[in-house]
mmCIF file of C-alpha atoms and ligand atoms in Angstrom:
data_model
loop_
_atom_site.group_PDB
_atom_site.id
_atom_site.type_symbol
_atom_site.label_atom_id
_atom_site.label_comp_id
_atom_site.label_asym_id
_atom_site.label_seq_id
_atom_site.Cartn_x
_atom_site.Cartn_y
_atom_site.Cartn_z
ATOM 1 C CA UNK A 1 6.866 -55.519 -13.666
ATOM 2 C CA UNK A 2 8.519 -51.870 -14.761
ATOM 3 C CA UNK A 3 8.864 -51.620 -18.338
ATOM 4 C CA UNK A 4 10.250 -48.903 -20.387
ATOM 5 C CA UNK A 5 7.306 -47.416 -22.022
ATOM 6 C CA UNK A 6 7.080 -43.868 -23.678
ATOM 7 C CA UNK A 7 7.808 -42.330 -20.669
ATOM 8 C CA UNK A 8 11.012 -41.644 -19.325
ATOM 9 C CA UNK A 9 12.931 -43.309 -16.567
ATOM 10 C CA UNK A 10 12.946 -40.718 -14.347
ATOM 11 C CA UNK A 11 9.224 -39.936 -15.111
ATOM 12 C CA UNK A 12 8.325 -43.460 -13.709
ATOM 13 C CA UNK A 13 10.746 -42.940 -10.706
ATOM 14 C CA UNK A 14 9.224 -39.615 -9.593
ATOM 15 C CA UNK A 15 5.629 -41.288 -10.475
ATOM 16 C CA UNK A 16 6.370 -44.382 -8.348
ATOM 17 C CA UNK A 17 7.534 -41.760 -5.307
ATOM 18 C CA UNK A 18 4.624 -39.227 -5.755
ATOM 19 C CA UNK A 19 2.530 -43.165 -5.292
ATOM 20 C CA UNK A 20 5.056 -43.772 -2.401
ATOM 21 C CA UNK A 21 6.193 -47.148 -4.038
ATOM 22 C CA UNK A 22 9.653 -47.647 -2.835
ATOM 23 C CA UNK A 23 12.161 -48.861 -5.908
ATOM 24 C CA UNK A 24 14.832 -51.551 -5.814
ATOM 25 C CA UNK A 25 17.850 -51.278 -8.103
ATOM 26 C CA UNK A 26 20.565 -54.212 -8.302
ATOM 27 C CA UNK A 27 23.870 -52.928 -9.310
ATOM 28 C CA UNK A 28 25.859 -54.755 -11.693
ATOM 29 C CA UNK A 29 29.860 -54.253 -11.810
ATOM 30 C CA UNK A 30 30.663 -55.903 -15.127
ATOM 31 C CA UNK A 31 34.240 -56.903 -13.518
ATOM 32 C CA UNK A 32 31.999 -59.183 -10.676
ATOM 33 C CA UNK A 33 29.112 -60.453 -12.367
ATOM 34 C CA UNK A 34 30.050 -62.769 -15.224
ATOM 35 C CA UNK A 35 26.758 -63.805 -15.428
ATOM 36 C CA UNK A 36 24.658 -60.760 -15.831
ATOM 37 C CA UNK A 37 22.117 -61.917 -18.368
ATOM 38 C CA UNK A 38 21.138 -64.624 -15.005
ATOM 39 C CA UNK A 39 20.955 -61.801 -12.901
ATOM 40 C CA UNK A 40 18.403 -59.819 -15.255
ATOM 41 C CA UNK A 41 16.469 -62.493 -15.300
ATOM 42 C CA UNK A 42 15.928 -62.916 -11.912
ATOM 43 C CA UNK A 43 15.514 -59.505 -11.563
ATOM 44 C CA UNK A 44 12.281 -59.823 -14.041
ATOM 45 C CA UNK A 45 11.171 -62.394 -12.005
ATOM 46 C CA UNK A 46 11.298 -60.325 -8.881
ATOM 47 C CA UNK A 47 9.912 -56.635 -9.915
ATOM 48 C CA UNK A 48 12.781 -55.013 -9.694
ATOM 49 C CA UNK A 49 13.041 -51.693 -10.946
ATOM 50 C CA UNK A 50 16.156 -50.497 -12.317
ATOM 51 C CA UNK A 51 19.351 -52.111 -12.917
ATOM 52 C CA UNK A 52 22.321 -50.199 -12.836
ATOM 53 C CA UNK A 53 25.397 -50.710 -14.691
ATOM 54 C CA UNK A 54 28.732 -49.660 -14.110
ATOM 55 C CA UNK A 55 31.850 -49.478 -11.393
ATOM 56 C CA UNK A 56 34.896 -47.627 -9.896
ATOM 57 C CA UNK A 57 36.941 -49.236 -12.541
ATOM 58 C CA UNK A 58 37.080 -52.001 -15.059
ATOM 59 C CA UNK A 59 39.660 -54.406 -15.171
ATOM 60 C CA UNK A 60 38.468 -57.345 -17.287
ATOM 61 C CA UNK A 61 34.534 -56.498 -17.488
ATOM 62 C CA UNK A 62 33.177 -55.344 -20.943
ATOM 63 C CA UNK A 63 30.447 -52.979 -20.081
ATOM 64 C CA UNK A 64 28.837 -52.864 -23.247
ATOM 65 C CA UNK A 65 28.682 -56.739 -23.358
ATOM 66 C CA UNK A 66 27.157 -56.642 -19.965
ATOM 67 C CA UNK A 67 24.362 -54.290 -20.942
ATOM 68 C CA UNK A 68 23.743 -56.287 -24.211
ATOM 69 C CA UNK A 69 23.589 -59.299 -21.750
ATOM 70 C CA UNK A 70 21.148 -57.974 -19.612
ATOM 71 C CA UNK A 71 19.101 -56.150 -21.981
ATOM 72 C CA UNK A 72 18.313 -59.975 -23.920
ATOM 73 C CA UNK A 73 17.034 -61.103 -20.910
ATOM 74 C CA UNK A 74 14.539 -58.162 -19.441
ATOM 75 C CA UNK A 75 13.352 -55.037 -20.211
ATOM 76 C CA UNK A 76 13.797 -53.600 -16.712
ATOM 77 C CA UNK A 77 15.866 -50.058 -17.710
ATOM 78 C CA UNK A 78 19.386 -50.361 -17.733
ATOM 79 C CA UNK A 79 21.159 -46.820 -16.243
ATOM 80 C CA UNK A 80 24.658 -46.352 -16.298
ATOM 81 C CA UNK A 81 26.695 -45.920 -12.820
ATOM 82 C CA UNK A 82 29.635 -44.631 -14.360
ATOM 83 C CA UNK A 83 32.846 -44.811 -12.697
ATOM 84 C CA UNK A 84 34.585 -42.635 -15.593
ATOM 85 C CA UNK A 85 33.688 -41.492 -18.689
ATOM 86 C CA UNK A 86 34.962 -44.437 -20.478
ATOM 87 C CA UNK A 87 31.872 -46.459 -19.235
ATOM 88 C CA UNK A 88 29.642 -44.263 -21.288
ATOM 89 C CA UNK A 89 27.959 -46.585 -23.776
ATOM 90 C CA UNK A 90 24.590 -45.533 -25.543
ATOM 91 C CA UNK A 91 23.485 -49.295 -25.461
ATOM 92 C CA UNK A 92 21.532 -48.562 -21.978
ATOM 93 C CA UNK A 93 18.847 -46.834 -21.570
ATOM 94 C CA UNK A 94 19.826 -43.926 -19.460
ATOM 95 C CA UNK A 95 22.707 -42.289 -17.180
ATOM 96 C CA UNK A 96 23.217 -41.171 -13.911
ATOM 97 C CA UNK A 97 25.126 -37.964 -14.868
ATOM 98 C CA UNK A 98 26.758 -37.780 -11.436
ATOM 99 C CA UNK A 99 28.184 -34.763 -9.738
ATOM 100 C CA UNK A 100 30.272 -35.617 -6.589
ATOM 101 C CA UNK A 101 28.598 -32.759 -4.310
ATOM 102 C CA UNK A 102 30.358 -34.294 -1.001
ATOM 103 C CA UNK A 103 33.948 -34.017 -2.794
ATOM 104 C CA UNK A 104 35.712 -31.392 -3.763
ATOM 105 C CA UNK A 105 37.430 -32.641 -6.761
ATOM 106 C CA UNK A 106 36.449 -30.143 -9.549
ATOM 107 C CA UNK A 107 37.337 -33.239 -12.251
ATOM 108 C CA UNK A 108 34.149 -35.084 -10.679
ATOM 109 C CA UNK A 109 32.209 -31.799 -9.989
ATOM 110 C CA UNK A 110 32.130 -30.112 -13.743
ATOM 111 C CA UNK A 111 35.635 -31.520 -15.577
ATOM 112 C CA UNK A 112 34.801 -34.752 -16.757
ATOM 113 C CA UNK A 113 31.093 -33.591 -17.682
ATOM 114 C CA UNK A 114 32.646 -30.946 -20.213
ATOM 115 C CA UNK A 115 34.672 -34.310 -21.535
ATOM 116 C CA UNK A 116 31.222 -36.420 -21.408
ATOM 117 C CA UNK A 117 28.817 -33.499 -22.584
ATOM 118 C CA UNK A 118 29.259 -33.819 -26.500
ATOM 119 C CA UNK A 119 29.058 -37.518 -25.979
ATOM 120 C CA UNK A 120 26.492 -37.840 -24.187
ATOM 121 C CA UNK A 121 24.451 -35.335 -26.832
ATOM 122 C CA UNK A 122 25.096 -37.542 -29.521
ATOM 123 C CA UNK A 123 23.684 -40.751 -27.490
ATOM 124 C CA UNK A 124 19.919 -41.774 -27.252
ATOM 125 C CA UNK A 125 20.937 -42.328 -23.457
ATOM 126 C CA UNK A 126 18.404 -40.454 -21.125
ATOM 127 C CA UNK A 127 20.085 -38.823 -19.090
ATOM 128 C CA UNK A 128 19.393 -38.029 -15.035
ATOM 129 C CA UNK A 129 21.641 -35.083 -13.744
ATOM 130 C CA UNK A 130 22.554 -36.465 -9.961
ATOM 131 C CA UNK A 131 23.717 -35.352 -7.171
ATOM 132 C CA UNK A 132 26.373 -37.698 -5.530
ATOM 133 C CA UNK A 133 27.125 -37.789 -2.171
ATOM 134 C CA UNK A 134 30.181 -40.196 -0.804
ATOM 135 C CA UNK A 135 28.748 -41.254 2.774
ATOM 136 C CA UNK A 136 31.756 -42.481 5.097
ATOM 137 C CA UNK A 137 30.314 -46.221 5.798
ATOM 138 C CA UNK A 138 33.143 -47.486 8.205
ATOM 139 C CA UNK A 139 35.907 -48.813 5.733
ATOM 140 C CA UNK A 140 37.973 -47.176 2.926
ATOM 141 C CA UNK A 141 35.981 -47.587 -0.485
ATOM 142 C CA UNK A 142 37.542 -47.881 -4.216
ATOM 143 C CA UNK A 143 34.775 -44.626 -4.452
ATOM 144 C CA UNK A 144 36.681 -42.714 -1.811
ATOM 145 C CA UNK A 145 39.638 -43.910 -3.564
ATOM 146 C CA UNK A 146 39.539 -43.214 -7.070
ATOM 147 C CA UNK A 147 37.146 -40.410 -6.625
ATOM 148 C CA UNK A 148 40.358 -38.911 -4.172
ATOM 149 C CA UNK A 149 37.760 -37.333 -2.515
ATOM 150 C CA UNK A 150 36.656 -37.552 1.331
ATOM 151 C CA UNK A 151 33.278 -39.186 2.441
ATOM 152 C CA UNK A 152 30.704 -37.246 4.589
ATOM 153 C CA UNK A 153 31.262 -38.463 8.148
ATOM 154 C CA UNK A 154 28.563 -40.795 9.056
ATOM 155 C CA UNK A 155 27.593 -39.080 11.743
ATOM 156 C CA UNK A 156 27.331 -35.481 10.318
ATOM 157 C CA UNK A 157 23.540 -35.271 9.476
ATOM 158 C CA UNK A 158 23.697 -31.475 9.015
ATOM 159 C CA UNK A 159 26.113 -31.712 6.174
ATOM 160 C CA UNK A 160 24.498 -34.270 4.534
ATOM 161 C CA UNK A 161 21.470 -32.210 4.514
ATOM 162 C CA UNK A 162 22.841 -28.764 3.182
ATOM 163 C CA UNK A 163 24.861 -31.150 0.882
ATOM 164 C CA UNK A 164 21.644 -32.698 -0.731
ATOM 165 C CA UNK A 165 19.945 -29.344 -0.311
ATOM 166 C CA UNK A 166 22.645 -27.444 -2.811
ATOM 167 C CA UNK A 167 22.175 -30.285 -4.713
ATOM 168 C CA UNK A 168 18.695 -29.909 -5.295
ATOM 169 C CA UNK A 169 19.066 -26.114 -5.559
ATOM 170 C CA UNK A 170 21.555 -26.570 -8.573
ATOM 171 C CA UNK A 171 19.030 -28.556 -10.255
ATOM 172 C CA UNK A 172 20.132 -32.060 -9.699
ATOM 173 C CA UNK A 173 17.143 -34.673 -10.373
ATOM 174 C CA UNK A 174 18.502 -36.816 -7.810
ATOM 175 C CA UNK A 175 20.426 -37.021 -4.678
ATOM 176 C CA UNK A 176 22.545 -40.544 -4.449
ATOM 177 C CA UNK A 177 23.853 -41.200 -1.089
ATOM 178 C CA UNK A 178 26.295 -43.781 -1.107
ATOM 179 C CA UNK A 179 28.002 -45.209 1.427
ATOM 180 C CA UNK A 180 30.373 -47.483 -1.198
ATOM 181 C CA UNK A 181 30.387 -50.879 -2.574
ATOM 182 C CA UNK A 182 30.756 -53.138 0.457
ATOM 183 C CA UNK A 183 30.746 -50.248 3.225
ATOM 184 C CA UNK A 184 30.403 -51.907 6.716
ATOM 185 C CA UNK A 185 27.800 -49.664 7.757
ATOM 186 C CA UNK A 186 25.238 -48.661 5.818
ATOM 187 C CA UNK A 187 24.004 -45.249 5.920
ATOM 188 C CA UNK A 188 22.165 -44.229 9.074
ATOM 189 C CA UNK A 189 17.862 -44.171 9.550
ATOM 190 C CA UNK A 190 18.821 -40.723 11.093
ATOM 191 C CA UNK A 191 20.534 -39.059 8.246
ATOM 192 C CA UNK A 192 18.376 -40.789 5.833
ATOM 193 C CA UNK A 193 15.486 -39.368 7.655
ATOM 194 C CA UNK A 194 16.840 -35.480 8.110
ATOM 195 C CA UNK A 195 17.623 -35.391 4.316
ATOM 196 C CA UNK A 196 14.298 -36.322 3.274
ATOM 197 C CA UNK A 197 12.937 -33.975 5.162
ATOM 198 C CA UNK A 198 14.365 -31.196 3.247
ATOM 199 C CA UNK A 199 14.655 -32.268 -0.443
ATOM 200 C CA UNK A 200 11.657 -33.106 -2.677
ATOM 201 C CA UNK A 201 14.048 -34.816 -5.553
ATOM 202 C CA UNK A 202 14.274 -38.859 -5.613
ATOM 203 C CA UNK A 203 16.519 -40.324 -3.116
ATOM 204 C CA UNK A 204 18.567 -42.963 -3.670
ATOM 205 C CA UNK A 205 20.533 -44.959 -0.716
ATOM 206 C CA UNK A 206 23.094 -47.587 -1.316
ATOM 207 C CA UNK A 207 26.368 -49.066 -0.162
ATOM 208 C CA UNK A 208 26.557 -52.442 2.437
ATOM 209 C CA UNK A 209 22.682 -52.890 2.065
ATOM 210 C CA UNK A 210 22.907 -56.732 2.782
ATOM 211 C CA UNK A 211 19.393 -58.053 4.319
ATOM 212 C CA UNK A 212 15.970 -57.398 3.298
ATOM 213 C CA UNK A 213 15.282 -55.550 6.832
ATOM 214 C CA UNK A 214 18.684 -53.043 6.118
ATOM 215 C CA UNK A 215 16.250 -52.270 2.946
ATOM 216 C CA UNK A 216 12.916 -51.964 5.612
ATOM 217 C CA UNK A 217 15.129 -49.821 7.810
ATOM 218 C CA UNK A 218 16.406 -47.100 5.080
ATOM 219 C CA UNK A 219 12.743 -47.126 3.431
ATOM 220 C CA UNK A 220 10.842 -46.221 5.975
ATOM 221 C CA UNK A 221 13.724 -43.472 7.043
ATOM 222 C CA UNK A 222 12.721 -42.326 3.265
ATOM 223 C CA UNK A 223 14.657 -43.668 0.764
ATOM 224 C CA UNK A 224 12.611 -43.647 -2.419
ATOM 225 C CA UNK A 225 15.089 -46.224 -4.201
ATOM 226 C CA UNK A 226 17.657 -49.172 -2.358
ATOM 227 C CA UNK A 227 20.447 -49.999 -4.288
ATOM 228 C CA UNK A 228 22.253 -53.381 -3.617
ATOM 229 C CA UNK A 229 25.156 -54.862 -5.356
ATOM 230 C CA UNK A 230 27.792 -56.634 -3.656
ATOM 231 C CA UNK A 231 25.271 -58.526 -1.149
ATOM 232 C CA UNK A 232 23.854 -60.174 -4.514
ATOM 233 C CA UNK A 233 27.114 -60.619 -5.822
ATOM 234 C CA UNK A 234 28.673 -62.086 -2.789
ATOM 235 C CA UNK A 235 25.380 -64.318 -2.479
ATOM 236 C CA UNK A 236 25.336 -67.924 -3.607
ATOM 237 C CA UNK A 237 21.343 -68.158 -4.189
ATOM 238 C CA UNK A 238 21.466 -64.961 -5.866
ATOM 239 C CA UNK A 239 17.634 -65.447 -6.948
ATOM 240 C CA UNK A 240 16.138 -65.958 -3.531
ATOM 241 C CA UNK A 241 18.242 -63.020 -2.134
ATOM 242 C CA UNK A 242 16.788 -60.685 -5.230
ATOM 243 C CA UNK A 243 13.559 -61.983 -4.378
ATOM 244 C CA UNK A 244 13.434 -61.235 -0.863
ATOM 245 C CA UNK A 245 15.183 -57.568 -0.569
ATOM 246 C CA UNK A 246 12.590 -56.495 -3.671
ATOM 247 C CA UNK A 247 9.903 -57.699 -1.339
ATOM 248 C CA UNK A 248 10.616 -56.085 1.181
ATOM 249 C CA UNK A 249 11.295 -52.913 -0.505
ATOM 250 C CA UNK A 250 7.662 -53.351 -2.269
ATOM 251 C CA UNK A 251 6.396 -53.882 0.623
ATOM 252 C CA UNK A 252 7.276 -51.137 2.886
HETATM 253 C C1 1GP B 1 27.767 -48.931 -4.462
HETATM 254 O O1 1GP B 1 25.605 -48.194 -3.728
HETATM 255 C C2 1GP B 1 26.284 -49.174 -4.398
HETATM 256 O O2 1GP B 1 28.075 -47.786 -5.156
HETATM 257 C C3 1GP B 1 25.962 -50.544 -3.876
HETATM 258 O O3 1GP B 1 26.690 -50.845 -2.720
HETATM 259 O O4 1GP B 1 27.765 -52.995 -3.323
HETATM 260 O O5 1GP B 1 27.514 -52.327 -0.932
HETATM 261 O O6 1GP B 1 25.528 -52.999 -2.267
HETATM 262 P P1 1GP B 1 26.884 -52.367 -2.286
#
């Protein structure tokens, strides 16, 4: 089971890499999951690594609630997703600061981090600088949307690579590929693959990872972290599906 100990998160993400022990986080929107607390418990049960917090936006979902929620039932860290700045709460453990690298909206680049930065001083939230990158995954996404940005075409390694490569030469911790909450595709072994190849940062890979062998398939292109959300959410025996996907991932 990952606790939070004295080091940070992103001390036991790039430890579990450098051991090349792939990571499973479950993604909870507070506007879908009105049982989160369940969720974190059944994410105890099945080793799963991080759980992330936070959507594109929030209609009726109380985010700090949700964290408060989860955080009763595990001790599994709890890192914000933030959709906008108004889902920064310092009742998680951590942040994703993100930078949307594949856009080029300066709010989501620089803008809204000037807004966050004093904030985010103030907070005990550790926080991860990340690189972003909006993966086009075969449908429009509320990402794509709200971010009024355009996705990487799924087909366009190369750009994905320098993408994730300026990333990583700005500094970013982490490079996030994303192909959306509920994309149809999920992002390809091929441009999974050529982006490893050239960054040394964590990688995370999410958006319409549905099945335990869609895990498999991007952690053996070289995804150091699968991130799954609306496959759990959609998902009736939520515990058996957590249970299965964080095998897998453990296990590749
Ligand atoms: C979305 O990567 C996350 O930002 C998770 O995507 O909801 O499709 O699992 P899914």
């Amino acid at each position: 089971m990952t606790t939070l100990t004295s080091t940070s998160i992103y001390n036991g993400i790039v430890e579990k890499k450098n051991s090349d022990s792939k990571q499973f986080a479950i993604l909870v929107d507070p506007d879908n999951f009105d049982d989160a607390g369940t969720i974190a418990s059944e994410a105890q049960s099945a080793n799963v690594d991080l759980i992330f917090i936070g959507g594109s936006i929030l209609t009726n979902g109380n985010i700090e609630s949700c964290i408060m929620e989860v955080k009763k039932e595990t001790e599994i860290p709890v890192v914000l997703f933030p959709g906008n700045t108004l889902q920064i709460n310092d009742k998680a453990d951590g942040i994703l600061f993100l930078s949307l690298i594949s856009g080029r909206n300066p709010e989501l680049l620089i803008g809204k981090h000037v807004i966050a930065a004093p904030v985010l001083k103030r907070s005990s939230l550790e926080i991860i600088p990340t690189g972003y990158m909006l993966i086009d995954g075969g449908s429009s996404t509320a990402v794509s949307y709200m971010s009024n940005s355009t996705p990487i075409p799924s087909d366009k390694a190369d750009i994905a690579v320098c993408t994730a490569l300026a990333g990583e030469m700005l500094g970013l911790k982490m490079i996030y590929m994303d192909g959306g909450s509920g994309a149809m595709s999920p992002i390809s072994e091929i441009m999974i693959s050529k982006v490893r190849e050239q960054i040394s940062v964590p990688l995370i890979i999410g958006g319409g990872i549905r099945t335990p062998e869609m895990a498999i398939n991007a952690c053996r292109a070289g995804a150091d972290i699968i991130v799954v959300g609306s496959a759990v959410e959609n998902q009736k025996s939520k515990s058996a599906l957590i249970a299965e996907i964080s095998d897998a991932i453990h296990s590749s």
